[in-house]
Coordinates of N, CA and C in Angstrom, one line a residue:
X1 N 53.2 189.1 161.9 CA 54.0 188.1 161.2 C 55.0 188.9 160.4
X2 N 56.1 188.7 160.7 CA 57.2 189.2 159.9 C 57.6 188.3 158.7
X3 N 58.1 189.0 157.6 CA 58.8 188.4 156.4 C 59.9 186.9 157.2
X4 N 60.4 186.6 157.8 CA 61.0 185.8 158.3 C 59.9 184.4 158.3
X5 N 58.4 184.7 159.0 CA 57.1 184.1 159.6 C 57.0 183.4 157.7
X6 N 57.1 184.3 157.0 CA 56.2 184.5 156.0 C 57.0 183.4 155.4
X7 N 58.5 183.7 155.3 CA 59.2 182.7 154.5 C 59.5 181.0 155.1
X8 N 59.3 180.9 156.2 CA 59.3 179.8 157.0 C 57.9 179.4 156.9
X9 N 57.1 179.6 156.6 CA 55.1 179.3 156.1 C 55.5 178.7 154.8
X10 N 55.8 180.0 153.6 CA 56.1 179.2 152.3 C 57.2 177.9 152.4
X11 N 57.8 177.9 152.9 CA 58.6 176.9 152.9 C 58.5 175.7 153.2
X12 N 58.2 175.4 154.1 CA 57.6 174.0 154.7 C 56.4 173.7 154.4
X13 N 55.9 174.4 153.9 CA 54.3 173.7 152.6 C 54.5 172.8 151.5
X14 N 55.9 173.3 151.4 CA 56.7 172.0 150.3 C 57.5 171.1 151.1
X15 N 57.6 171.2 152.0 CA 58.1 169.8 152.9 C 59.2 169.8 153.9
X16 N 59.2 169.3 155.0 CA 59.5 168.9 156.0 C 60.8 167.5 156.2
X17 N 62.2 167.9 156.0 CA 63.2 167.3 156.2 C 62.7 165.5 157.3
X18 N 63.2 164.5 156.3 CA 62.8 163.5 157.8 C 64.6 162.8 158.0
X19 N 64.6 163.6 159.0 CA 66.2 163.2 159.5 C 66.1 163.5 161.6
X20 N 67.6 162.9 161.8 CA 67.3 163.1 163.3 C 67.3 164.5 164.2
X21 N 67.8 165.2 163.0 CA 67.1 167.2 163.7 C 66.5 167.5 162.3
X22 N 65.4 167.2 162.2 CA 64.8 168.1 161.2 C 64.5 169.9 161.3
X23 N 64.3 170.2 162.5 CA 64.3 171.4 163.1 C 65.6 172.1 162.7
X24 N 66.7 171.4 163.0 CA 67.9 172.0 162.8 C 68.0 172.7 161.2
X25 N 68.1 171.5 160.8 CA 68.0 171.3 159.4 C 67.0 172.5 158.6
X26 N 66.3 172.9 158.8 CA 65.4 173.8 158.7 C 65.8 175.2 159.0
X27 N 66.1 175.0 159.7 CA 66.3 176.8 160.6 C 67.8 177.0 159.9
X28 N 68.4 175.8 159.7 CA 70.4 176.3 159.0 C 69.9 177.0 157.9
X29 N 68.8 176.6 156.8 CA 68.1 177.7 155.5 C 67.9 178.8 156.1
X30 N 67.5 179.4 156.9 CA 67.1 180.6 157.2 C 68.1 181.2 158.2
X31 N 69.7 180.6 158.4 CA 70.6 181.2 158.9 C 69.6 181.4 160.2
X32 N 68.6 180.5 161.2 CA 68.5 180.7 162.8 C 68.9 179.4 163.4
X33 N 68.7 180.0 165.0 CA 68.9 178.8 165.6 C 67.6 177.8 165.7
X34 N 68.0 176.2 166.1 CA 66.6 175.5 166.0 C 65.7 176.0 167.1
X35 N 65.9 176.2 168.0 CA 65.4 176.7 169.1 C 64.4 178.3 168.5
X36 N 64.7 178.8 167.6 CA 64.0 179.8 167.7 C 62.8 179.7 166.4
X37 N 63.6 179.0 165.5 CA 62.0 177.8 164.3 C 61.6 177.9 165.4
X38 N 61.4 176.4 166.4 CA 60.4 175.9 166.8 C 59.7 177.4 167.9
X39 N 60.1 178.0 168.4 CA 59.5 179.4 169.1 C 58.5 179.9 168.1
X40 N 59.3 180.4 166.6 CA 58.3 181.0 165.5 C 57.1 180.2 165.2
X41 N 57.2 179.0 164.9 CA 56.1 178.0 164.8 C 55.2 178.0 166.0
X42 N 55.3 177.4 167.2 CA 54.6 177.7 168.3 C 54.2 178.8 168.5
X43 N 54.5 180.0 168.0 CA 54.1 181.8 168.1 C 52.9 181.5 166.7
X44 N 53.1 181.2 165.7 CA 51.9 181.3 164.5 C 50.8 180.5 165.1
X45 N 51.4 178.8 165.9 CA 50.0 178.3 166.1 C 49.3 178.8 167.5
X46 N 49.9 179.8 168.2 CA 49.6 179.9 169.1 C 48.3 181.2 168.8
X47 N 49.2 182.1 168.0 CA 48.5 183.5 167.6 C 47.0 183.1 166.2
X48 N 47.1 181.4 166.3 CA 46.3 181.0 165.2 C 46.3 181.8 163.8
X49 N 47.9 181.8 163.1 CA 47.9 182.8 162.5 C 48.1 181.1 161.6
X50 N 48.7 179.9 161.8 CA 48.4 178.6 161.6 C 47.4 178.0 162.3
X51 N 47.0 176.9 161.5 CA 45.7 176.5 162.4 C 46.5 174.6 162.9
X52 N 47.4 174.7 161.9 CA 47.3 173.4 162.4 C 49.2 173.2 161.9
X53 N 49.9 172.5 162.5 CA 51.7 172.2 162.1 C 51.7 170.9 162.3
X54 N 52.2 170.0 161.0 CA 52.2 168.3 161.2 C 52.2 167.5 159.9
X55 N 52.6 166.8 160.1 CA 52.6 165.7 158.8 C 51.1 165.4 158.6
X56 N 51.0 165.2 157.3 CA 49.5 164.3 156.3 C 50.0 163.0 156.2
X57 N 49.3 162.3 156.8 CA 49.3 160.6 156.5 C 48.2 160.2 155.5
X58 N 48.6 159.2 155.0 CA 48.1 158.4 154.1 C 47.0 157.3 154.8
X59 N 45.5 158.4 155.5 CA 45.3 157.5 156.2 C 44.8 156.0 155.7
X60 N 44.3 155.4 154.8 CA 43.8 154.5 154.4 C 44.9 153.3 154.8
X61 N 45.8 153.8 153.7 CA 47.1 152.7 153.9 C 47.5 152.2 155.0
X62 N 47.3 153.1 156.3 CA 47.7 152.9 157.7 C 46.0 152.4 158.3
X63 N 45.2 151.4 157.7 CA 43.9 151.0 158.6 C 43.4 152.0 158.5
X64 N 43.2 153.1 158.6 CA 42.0 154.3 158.7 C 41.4 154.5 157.9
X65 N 40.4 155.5 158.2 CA 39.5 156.0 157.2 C 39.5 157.6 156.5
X66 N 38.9 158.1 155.3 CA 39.3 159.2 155.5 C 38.3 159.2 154.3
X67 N 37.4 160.7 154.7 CA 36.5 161.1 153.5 C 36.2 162.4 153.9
X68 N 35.2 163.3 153.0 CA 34.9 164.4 153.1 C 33.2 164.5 152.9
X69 N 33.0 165.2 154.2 CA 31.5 165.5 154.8 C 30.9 166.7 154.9
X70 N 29.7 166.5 154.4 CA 29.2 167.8 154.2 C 27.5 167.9 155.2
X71 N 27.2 169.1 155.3 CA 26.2 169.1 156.2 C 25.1 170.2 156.0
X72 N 23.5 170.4 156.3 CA 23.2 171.7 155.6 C 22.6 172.0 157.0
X73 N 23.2 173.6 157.0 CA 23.4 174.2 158.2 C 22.5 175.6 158.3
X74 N 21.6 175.7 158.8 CA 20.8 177.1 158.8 C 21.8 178.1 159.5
X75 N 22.2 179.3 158.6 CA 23.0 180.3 159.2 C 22.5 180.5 160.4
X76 N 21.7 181.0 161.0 CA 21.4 180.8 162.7 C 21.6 179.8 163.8
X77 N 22.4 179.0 162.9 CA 22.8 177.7 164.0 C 24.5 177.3 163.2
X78 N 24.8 178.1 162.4 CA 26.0 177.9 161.8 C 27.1 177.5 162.8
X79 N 27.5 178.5 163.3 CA 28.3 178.8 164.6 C 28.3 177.9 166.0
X80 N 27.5 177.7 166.3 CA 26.9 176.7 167.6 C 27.9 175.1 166.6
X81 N 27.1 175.0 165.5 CA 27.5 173.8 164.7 C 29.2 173.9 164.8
X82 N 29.4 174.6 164.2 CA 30.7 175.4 163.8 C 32.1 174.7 165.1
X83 N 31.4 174.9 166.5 CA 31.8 174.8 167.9 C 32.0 173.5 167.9
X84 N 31.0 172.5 167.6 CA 30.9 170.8 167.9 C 31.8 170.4 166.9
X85 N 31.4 170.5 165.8 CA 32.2 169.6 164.5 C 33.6 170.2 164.9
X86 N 34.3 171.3 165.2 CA 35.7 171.4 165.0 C 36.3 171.2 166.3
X87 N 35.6 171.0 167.5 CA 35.9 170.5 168.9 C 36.6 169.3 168.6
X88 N 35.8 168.6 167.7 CA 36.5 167.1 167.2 C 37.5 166.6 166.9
X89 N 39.1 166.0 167.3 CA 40.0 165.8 166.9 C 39.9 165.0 165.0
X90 N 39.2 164.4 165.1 CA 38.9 163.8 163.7 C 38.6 164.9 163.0
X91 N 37.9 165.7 162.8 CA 37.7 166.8 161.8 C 38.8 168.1 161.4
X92 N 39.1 168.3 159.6 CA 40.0 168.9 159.9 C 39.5 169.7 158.5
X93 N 40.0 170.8 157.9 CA 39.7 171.3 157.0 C 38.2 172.1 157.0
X94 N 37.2 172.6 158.2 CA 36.2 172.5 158.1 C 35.8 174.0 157.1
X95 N 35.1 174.3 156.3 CA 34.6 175.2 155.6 C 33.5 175.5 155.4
X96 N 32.5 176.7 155.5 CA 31.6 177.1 155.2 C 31.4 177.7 153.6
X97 N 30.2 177.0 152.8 CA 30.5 177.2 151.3 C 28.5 178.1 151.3
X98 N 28.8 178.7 150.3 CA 27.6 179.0 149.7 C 26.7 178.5 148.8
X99 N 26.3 177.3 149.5 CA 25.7 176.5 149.1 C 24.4 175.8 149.9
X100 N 23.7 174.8 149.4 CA 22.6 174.3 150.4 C 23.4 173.5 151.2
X101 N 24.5 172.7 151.1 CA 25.5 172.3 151.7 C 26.4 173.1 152.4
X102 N 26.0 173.3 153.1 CA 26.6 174.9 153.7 C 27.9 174.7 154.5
X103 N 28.3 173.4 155.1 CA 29.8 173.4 155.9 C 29.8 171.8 155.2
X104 N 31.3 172.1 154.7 CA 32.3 171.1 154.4 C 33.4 170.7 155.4
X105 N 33.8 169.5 155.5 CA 35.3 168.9 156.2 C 35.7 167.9 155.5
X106 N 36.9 167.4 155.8 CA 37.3 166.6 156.1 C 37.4 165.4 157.6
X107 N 36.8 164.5 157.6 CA 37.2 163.8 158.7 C 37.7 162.3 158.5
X108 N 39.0 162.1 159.3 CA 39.9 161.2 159.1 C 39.8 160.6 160.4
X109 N 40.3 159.0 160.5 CA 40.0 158.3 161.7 C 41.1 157.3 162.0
X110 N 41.5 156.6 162.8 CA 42.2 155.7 162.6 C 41.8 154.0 162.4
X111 N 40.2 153.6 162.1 CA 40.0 152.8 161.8 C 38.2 153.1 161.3
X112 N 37.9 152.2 160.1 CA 36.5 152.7 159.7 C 35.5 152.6 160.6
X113 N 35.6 151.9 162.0 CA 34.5 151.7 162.7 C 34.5 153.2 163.5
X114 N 35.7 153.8 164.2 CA 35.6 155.4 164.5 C 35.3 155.9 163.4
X115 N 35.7 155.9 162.5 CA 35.0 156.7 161.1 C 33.1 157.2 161.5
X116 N 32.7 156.0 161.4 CA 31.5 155.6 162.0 C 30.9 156.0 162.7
X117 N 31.7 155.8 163.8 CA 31.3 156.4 164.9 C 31.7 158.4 165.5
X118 N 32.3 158.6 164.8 CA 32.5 159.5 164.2 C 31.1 160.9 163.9
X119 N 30.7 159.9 162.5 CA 29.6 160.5 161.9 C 28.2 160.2 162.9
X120 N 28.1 159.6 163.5 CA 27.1 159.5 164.4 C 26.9 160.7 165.4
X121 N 28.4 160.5 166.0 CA 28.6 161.5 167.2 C 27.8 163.0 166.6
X122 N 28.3 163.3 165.2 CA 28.6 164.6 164.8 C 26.3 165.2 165.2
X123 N 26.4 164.0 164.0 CA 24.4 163.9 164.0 C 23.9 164.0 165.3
X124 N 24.5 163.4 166.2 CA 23.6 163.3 167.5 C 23.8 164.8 168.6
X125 N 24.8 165.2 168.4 CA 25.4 166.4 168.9 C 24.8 167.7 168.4
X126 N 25.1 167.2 166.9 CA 24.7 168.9 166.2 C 22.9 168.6 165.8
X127 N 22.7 168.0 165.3 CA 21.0 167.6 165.3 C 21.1 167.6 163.9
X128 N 21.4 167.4 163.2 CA 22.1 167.6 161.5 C 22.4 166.2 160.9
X129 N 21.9 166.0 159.7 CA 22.8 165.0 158.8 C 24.0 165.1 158.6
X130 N 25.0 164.2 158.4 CA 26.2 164.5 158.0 C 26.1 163.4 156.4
X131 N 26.6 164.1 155.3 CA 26.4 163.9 153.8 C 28.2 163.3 153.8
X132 N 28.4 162.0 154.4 CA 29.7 161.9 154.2 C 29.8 161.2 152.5
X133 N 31.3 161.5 152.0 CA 31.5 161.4 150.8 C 33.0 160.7 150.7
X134 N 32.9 159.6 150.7 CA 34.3 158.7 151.2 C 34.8 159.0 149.2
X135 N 36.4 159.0 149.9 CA 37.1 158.9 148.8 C 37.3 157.8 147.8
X136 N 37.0 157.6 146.7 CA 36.8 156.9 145.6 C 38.1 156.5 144.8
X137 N 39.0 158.3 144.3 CA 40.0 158.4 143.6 C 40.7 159.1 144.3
X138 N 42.1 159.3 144.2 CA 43.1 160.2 145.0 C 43.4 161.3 143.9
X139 N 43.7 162.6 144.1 CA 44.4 163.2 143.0 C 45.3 164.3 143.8
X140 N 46.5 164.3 143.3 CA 47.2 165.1 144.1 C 47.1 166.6 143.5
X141 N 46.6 167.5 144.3 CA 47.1 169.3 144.2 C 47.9 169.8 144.3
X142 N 48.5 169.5 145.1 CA 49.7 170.1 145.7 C 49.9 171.3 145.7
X143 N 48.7 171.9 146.7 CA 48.0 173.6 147.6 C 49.3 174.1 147.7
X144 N 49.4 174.8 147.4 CA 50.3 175.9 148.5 C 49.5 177.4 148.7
X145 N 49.3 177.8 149.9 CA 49.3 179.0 150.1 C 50.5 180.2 150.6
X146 N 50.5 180.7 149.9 CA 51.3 181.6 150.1 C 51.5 182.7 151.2
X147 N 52.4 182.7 152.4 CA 51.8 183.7 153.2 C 52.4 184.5 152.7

């Protein structure tokens, strides 16, 4: 990743132009062409140096569901688990903590009955409880990592 990679990461953590070339519009800050953003972006998610490029919806407001699930995972089966839960298009954010709760996520749905169905799959697949923990309160962080 070059300083170019680096400054186009910091940059769009704080947001994403919504116009009819947003690409454009983006790449004119960093004096490139749009064509070569969208190359550099597809090179980071490609090289998984990003894991993921896209808008955060507000899933609730749009019918969905969205909470954060936890699971207790014997390190000898961490990995195997590791494979199911993030094969999952619903699952995102997944984390391993040092804890008895040993892997955290996020999983978001487009209606509470996938939600549901969802956490079932996960149980029946991995052999595991899933400790889901639906959102209550919202609070905004507003993360940035820095590359």
């Amino acid at each position: 990743m070059d300083e170019l990679d680096r400054a186009i990461i910091n940059d769009l953590q704080g947001g994403f132009p919504i116009s009819e070339h947003p690409f454009a519009e983006v790449a004119a800050r960093f004096n490139i062409a749009e064509q070569e953003l969208i190359a550099r972006i597809a090179s980071l998610l490609e090289n998984k140096v990003l894991s993921r490029f896209g808008p955060m919806y507000h899933a609730e407001r749009m019918g969905g569901s969205l909470s954060l699930a936890a699971m207790k995972i014997p390190a000898e089966d961490f990995e195997r688990v590791v494979g199911i839960v993030n094969a999952m298009p619903e699952v995102a954010h997944n984390y391993a903590r040092d804890h008895i709760l040993s892997m955290w996520f996020v999983l978001a749905t487009e209606t509470p009955q996938a939600h549901a169905e969802a956490l079932k799959r996960i149980e029946r697949e991995t052999g595991y409880a899933v400790y889901d923990m639906p959102k209550i309160k919202e609070y905004f962080v507003g993360l940035q990592l820095k590359a």
